[in-house]
């Protein structure tokens, strides 16, 4: 399946966590296909670099430096994007955190709640905000970036918050897809594979036992075995499916 370039030309695509890694690769891919990409992340330096790269390639991008853990900033984001760029036709909910890591009985409750707010609540709120416009237009694409741990729940021992939030995110997306089936708006999740990102690099650099038993060693082994894929390769797996009319699916790289 190949993405329909004409279908995305001139449409506005909102991508969260767009400053680096998978989010940046998705944003650059959408811009290359003619979308005006609204980039959201907390780091202005990273966003400036993505805007520069997209513009140098002839694309169009606008940066929004926002912290999605700030309820007010999150709730205003779609209105601000649409005022600056136009109606959002594509929403890629990519921003997420892997913290907190460690023995679950030692994890502070506020850190667990923080993961839920960023990894589940923020994607849900943004989806609810863009849905009215998409439904009025009769066309829209919402993709929640998930993880294989949503179905392989024992794959990251010591990352209970991350595993829980990704499973919850997939349940949210599937239910929302069923609610708006046959509306022209699709809602899917994407499991991006084991990607060589900043998070992976950080985990590999931790001493064994510092963040979660076995996790650093596990990720070092995957890296040494050449099992990691690039953000660009992962993003391509999402982009090639984005024209599809199927909804309620869990796509994997």
mmCIF file of C-alpha atoms in Angstrom:
data_model
loop_
_atom_site.group_PDB
_atom_site.id
_atom_site.type_symbol
_atom_site.label_atom_id
_atom_site.label_comp_id
_atom_site.label_asym_id
_atom_site.label_seq_id
_atom_site.Cartn_x
_atom_site.Cartn_y
_atom_site.Cartn_z
ATOM 1 C CA UNK A 1 0.000 0.000 0.000
ATOM 2 C CA UNK A 2 1.353 3.454 -0.883
ATOM 3 C CA UNK A 3 0.335 6.800 0.526
ATOM 4 C CA UNK A 4 -1.726 9.016 -1.791
ATOM 5 C CA UNK A 5 0.351 12.183 -2.047
ATOM 6 C CA UNK A 6 -2.494 14.201 -3.585
ATOM 7 C CA UNK A 7 -4.783 13.223 -0.722
ATOM 8 C CA UNK A 8 -2.530 14.977 1.810
ATOM 9 C CA UNK A 9 -1.508 18.021 -0.215
ATOM 10 C CA UNK A 10 -2.730 21.170 1.506
ATOM 11 C CA UNK A 11 -4.149 19.356 4.520
ATOM 12 C CA UNK A 12 -3.066 20.259 8.049
ATOM 13 C CA UNK A 13 -1.394 17.481 10.044
ATOM 14 C CA UNK A 14 -0.824 17.883 13.789
ATOM 15 C CA UNK A 15 2.038 15.749 15.106
ATOM 16 C CA UNK A 16 2.903 15.647 18.810
ATOM 17 C CA UNK A 17 6.363 14.717 20.036
ATOM 18 C CA UNK A 18 7.610 16.019 16.691
ATOM 19 C CA UNK A 19 10.991 17.328 17.817
ATOM 20 C CA UNK A 20 12.929 14.117 17.328
ATOM 21 C CA UNK A 21 12.791 10.400 16.690
ATOM 22 C CA UNK A 22 9.650 8.823 15.255
ATOM 23 C CA UNK A 23 7.603 12.008 15.585
ATOM 24 C CA UNK A 24 10.089 14.031 13.575
ATOM 25 C CA UNK A 25 10.308 11.345 10.887
ATOM 26 C CA UNK A 26 6.510 11.188 10.598
ATOM 27 C CA UNK A 27 6.278 14.981 10.388
ATOM 28 C CA UNK A 28 8.924 15.184 7.683
ATOM 29 C CA UNK A 29 7.213 12.412 5.741
ATOM 30 C CA UNK A 30 3.855 14.194 5.869
ATOM 31 C CA UNK A 31 5.440 17.486 4.820
ATOM 32 C CA UNK A 32 7.090 15.735 1.881
ATOM 33 C CA UNK A 33 3.622 14.613 0.821
ATOM 34 C CA UNK A 34 2.316 18.179 0.799
ATOM 35 C CA UNK A 35 0.770 18.528 4.240
ATOM 36 C CA UNK A 36 1.188 21.669 6.327
ATOM 37 C CA UNK A 37 2.588 20.106 9.479
ATOM 38 C CA UNK A 38 1.917 21.563 12.913
ATOM 39 C CA UNK A 39 4.822 20.389 15.061
ATOM 40 C CA UNK A 40 4.317 20.064 18.815
ATOM 41 C CA UNK A 41 7.024 19.424 21.415
ATOM 42 C CA UNK A 42 8.504 21.018 24.523
ATOM 43 C CA UNK A 43 11.896 21.931 23.067
ATOM 44 C CA UNK A 44 12.030 25.021 20.857
ATOM 45 C CA UNK A 45 15.539 24.132 19.650
ATOM 46 C CA UNK A 46 14.424 20.726 18.408
ATOM 47 C CA UNK A 47 11.324 22.137 16.730
ATOM 48 C CA UNK A 48 13.318 24.892 15.048
ATOM 49 C CA UNK A 49 15.597 22.236 13.563
ATOM 50 C CA UNK A 50 12.636 20.253 12.221
ATOM 51 C CA UNK A 51 11.018 23.361 10.722
ATOM 52 C CA UNK A 52 14.316 24.244 9.042
ATOM 53 C CA UNK A 53 14.696 20.745 7.615
ATOM 54 C CA UNK A 54 11.138 20.680 6.284
ATOM 55 C CA UNK A 55 11.365 24.147 4.765
ATOM 56 C CA UNK A 56 14.733 23.418 3.154
ATOM 57 C CA UNK A 57 13.087 20.442 1.452
ATOM 58 C CA UNK A 58 10.308 22.677 0.157
ATOM 59 C CA UNK A 59 7.691 21.760 2.752
ATOM 60 C CA UNK A 60 5.546 23.785 5.120
ATOM 61 C CA UNK A 61 5.708 23.499 8.931
ATOM 62 C CA UNK A 62 4.717 25.578 11.946
ATOM 63 C CA UNK A 63 6.126 24.964 15.429
ATOM 64 C CA UNK A 64 4.103 25.018 18.640
ATOM 65 C CA UNK A 65 6.214 24.776 21.780
ATOM 66 C CA UNK A 66 3.800 23.222 24.242
ATOM 67 C CA UNK A 67 3.890 20.913 27.246
ATOM 68 C CA UNK A 68 0.964 18.512 26.939
ATOM 69 C CA UNK A 69 1.092 17.927 30.688
ATOM 70 C CA UNK A 70 -0.083 21.520 31.057
ATOM 71 C CA UNK A 71 -3.860 21.093 30.928
ATOM 72 C CA UNK A 72 -4.476 24.637 29.731
ATOM 73 C CA UNK A 73 -1.877 24.463 26.965
ATOM 74 C CA UNK A 74 -3.195 21.069 25.866
ATOM 75 C CA UNK A 75 -6.820 22.223 25.820
ATOM 76 C CA UNK A 76 -5.998 25.340 23.750
ATOM 77 C CA UNK A 77 -3.670 23.619 21.315
ATOM 78 C CA UNK A 78 -6.115 22.606 18.586
ATOM 79 C CA UNK A 79 -7.736 26.049 18.518
ATOM 80 C CA UNK A 80 -4.280 27.644 18.230
ATOM 81 C CA UNK A 81 -3.182 25.283 15.461
ATOM 82 C CA UNK A 82 -6.366 25.813 13.486
ATOM 83 C CA UNK A 83 -6.160 29.593 13.885
ATOM 84 C CA UNK A 84 -2.607 29.560 12.522
ATOM 85 C CA UNK A 85 -2.725 26.741 9.975
ATOM 86 C CA UNK A 86 -6.315 25.740 9.230
ATOM 87 C CA UNK A 87 -8.560 22.783 10.131
ATOM 88 C CA UNK A 88 -6.699 19.730 11.370
ATOM 89 C CA UNK A 89 -7.259 16.789 9.026
ATOM 90 C CA UNK A 90 -4.567 14.455 10.373
ATOM 91 C CA UNK A 91 -3.675 13.928 14.039
ATOM 92 C CA UNK A 92 -0.687 11.831 15.026
ATOM 93 C CA UNK A 93 -0.583 11.344 18.791
ATOM 94 C CA UNK A 94 3.071 10.414 19.208
ATOM 95 C CA UNK A 95 4.218 12.202 22.397
ATOM 96 C CA UNK A 96 4.764 9.833 25.322
ATOM 97 C CA UNK A 97 7.050 9.118 28.249
ATOM 98 C CA UNK A 98 8.481 5.802 29.399
ATOM 99 C CA UNK A 99 8.917 6.967 33.000
ATOM 100 C CA UNK A 100 8.501 5.944 35.743
ATOM 101 C CA UNK A 101 10.693 2.873 35.627
ATOM 102 C CA UNK A 102 11.531 0.504 38.433
ATOM 103 C CA UNK A 103 9.873 -1.825 40.879
ATOM 104 C CA UNK A 104 6.170 -1.002 40.809
ATOM 105 C CA UNK A 105 5.859 -0.894 44.593
ATOM 106 C CA UNK A 106 8.531 1.823 44.633
ATOM 107 C CA UNK A 107 7.032 4.011 41.907
ATOM 108 C CA UNK A 108 5.578 7.297 43.215
ATOM 109 C CA UNK A 109 1.862 7.563 42.502
ATOM 110 C CA UNK A 110 2.212 11.039 41.044
ATOM 111 C CA UNK A 111 4.732 9.728 38.497
ATOM 112 C CA UNK A 112 2.330 6.948 37.486
ATOM 113 C CA UNK A 113 -0.467 9.500 37.094
ATOM 114 C CA UNK A 114 1.826 11.727 35.028
ATOM 115 C CA UNK A 115 2.368 8.894 32.551
ATOM 116 C CA UNK A 116 -1.375 8.352 32.279
ATOM 117 C CA UNK A 117 -1.965 12.066 31.650
ATOM 118 C CA UNK A 118 0.575 12.338 28.845
ATOM 119 C CA UNK A 119 0.264 8.902 27.265
ATOM 120 C CA UNK A 120 -3.524 8.456 27.446
ATOM 121 C CA UNK A 121 -5.392 11.596 28.487
ATOM 122 C CA UNK A 122 -3.573 13.988 26.136
ATOM 123 C CA UNK A 123 -4.171 11.853 23.003
ATOM 124 C CA UNK A 124 -7.813 11.412 23.973
ATOM 125 C CA UNK A 125 -8.363 15.136 24.560
ATOM 126 C CA UNK A 126 -6.686 16.114 21.280
ATOM 127 C CA UNK A 127 -8.751 13.528 19.422
ATOM 128 C CA UNK A 128 -11.961 14.876 20.938
ATOM 129 C CA UNK A 129 -10.926 18.413 19.963
ATOM 130 C CA UNK A 130 -10.237 17.628 16.293
ATOM 131 C CA UNK A 131 -13.163 15.259 15.754
ATOM 132 C CA UNK A 132 -15.926 17.850 15.194
ATOM 133 C CA UNK A 133 -14.033 19.468 12.328
ATOM 134 C CA UNK A 134 -13.094 16.120 10.799
ATOM 135 C CA UNK A 135 -16.685 14.891 11.014
ATOM 136 C CA UNK A 136 -17.994 18.082 9.423
ATOM 137 C CA UNK A 137 -15.511 17.624 6.572
ATOM 138 C CA UNK A 138 -16.334 13.928 6.247
ATOM 139 C CA UNK A 139 -12.640 13.029 6.303
ATOM 140 C CA UNK A 140 -9.950 12.679 8.933
ATOM 141 C CA UNK A 141 -7.107 10.492 10.122
ATOM 142 C CA UNK A 142 -6.226 9.918 13.775
ATOM 143 C CA UNK A 143 -3.321 7.651 14.677
ATOM 144 C CA UNK A 144 -2.199 6.906 18.215
ATOM 145 C CA UNK A 145 1.409 5.715 18.363
ATOM 146 C CA UNK A 146 1.440 2.714 20.678
ATOM 147 C CA UNK A 147 3.937 -0.078 21.358
ATOM 148 C CA UNK A 148 4.198 -3.823 21.126
ATOM 149 C CA UNK A 149 4.046 -3.920 24.930
ATOM 150 C CA UNK A 150 0.309 -3.236 24.631
ATOM 151 C CA UNK A 151 -0.102 -6.892 23.668
ATOM 152 C CA UNK A 152 3.176 -8.318 25.000
ATOM 153 C CA UNK A 153 2.550 -7.071 28.491
ATOM 154 C CA UNK A 154 5.546 -8.838 30.017
ATOM 155 C CA UNK A 155 8.049 -7.481 27.487
ATOM 156 C CA UNK A 156 9.220 -4.571 29.648
ATOM 157 C CA UNK A 157 9.339 -5.697 33.267
ATOM 158 C CA UNK A 158 9.821 -2.628 35.430
ATOM 159 C CA UNK A 159 7.855 -0.379 33.062
ATOM 160 C CA UNK A 160 4.363 -0.998 34.395
ATOM 161 C CA UNK A 161 3.191 2.575 33.834
ATOM 162 C CA UNK A 162 4.319 2.603 30.194
ATOM 163 C CA UNK A 163 2.816 -0.827 29.504
ATOM 164 C CA UNK A 164 -0.460 0.118 31.179
ATOM 165 C CA UNK A 165 -0.796 3.382 29.286
ATOM 166 C CA UNK A 166 -0.134 1.837 25.889
ATOM 167 C CA UNK A 167 -2.737 -0.875 26.466
ATOM 168 C CA UNK A 168 -5.228 1.776 27.583
ATOM 169 C CA UNK A 169 -4.419 3.938 24.552
ATOM 170 C CA UNK A 170 -5.204 1.074 22.196
ATOM 171 C CA UNK A 171 -8.531 0.382 23.930
ATOM 172 C CA UNK A 172 -9.414 4.077 23.635
ATOM 173 C CA UNK A 173 -8.574 4.144 19.911
ATOM 174 C CA UNK A 174 -10.476 0.985 19.041
ATOM 175 C CA UNK A 175 -13.576 2.144 20.897
ATOM 176 C CA UNK A 176 -13.421 5.588 19.286
ATOM 177 C CA UNK A 177 -13.027 3.980 15.864
ATOM 178 C CA UNK A 178 -16.151 1.894 16.447
ATOM 179 C CA UNK A 179 -18.095 4.963 17.554
ATOM 180 C CA UNK A 180 -17.284 6.836 14.331
ATOM 181 C CA UNK A 181 -17.197 3.971 11.864
ATOM 182 C CA UNK A 182 -18.363 4.928 8.344
ATOM 183 C CA UNK A 183 -17.977 8.647 9.097
ATOM 184 C CA UNK A 184 -14.930 9.155 6.882
ATOM 185 C CA UNK A 185 -12.794 9.613 9.990
ATOM 186 C CA UNK A 186 -10.497 6.705 10.793
ATOM 187 C CA UNK A 187 -8.851 5.990 14.144
ATOM 188 C CA UNK A 188 -6.000 3.505 14.297
ATOM 189 C CA UNK A 189 -2.986 2.683 16.434
ATOM 190 C CA UNK A 190 0.551 2.154 15.270
ATOM 191 C CA UNK A 191 3.124 -0.088 16.928
ATOM 192 C CA UNK A 192 6.393 1.334 15.597
ATOM 193 C CA UNK A 193 8.715 -1.568 16.308
ATOM 194 C CA UNK A 194 11.961 -1.428 18.271
ATOM 195 C CA UNK A 195 13.345 1.913 17.141
ATOM 196 C CA UNK A 196 16.744 3.447 17.809
ATOM 197 C CA UNK A 197 15.508 6.597 19.552
ATOM 198 C CA UNK A 198 16.822 8.881 22.274
ATOM 199 C CA UNK A 199 14.830 6.892 24.824
ATOM 200 C CA UNK A 200 16.508 3.685 23.701
ATOM 201 C CA UNK A 201 19.927 5.326 23.866
ATOM 202 C CA UNK A 202 19.226 6.613 27.361
ATOM 203 C CA UNK A 203 18.106 3.204 28.582
ATOM 204 C CA UNK A 204 21.160 1.516 27.098
ATOM 205 C CA UNK A 205 23.403 3.936 28.973
ATOM 206 C CA UNK A 206 21.939 3.166 32.401
ATOM 207 C CA UNK A 207 23.754 0.801 34.767
ATOM 208 C CA UNK A 208 21.942 -2.482 35.310
ATOM 209 C CA UNK A 209 19.480 -2.157 38.158
ATOM 210 C CA UNK A 210 19.379 1.636 38.127
ATOM 211 C CA UNK A 211 16.060 2.091 36.320
ATOM 212 C CA UNK A 212 14.515 -1.371 36.104
ATOM 213 C CA UNK A 213 15.903 -4.846 36.473
ATOM 214 C CA UNK A 214 17.150 -6.177 33.141
ATOM 215 C CA UNK A 215 15.917 -3.332 30.922
ATOM 216 C CA UNK A 216 19.265 -1.655 30.123
ATOM 217 C CA UNK A 217 20.911 -4.997 29.363
ATOM 218 C CA UNK A 218 17.966 -6.045 27.215
ATOM 219 C CA UNK A 219 18.109 -2.903 25.098
ATOM 220 C CA UNK A 220 21.906 -3.112 24.800
ATOM 221 C CA UNK A 221 21.527 -6.640 23.480
ATOM 222 C CA UNK A 222 18.961 -5.548 20.880
ATOM 223 C CA UNK A 223 21.289 -2.751 19.792
ATOM 224 C CA UNK A 224 24.320 -5.023 19.571
ATOM 225 C CA UNK A 225 22.357 -7.588 17.572
ATOM 226 C CA UNK A 226 21.308 -4.924 15.049
ATOM 227 C CA UNK A 227 17.642 -5.445 15.866
ATOM 228 C CA UNK A 228 16.785 -1.742 16.077
ATOM 229 C CA UNK A 229 15.316 0.116 13.112
ATOM 230 C CA UNK A 230 15.674 3.798 12.286
ATOM 231 C CA UNK A 231 12.912 6.335 13.021
ATOM 232 C CA UNK A 232 12.595 6.887 9.259
ATOM 233 C CA UNK A 233 12.007 3.194 8.599
ATOM 234 C CA UNK A 234 9.401 3.091 11.346
ATOM 235 C CA UNK A 235 7.647 6.243 10.132
ATOM 236 C CA UNK A 236 7.436 4.787 6.618
ATOM 237 C CA UNK A 237 5.384 1.906 7.995
ATOM 238 C CA UNK A 238 2.790 4.347 9.297
ATOM 239 C CA UNK A 239 2.797 6.679 6.304
ATOM 240 C CA UNK A 240 2.190 3.896 3.808
ATOM 241 C CA UNK A 241 -1.026 2.989 5.641
ATOM 242 C CA UNK A 242 -2.374 6.480 6.260
ATOM 243 C CA UNK A 243 -4.465 6.671 3.070
ATOM 244 C CA UNK A 244 -6.302 3.497 4.020
ATOM 245 C CA UNK A 245 -9.980 3.691 4.930
ATOM 246 C CA UNK A 246 -9.650 0.907 7.471
ATOM 247 C CA UNK A 247 -10.311 1.900 11.062
ATOM 248 C CA UNK A 248 -9.942 0.359 14.497
ATOM 249 C CA UNK A 249 -6.750 -1.413 13.451
ATOM 250 C CA UNK A 250 -3.437 -1.947 15.189
ATOM 251 C CA UNK A 251 -0.788 -1.448 12.532
ATOM 252 C CA UNK A 252 2.704 -2.771 13.096
ATOM 253 C CA UNK A 253 5.926 -1.829 11.329
#
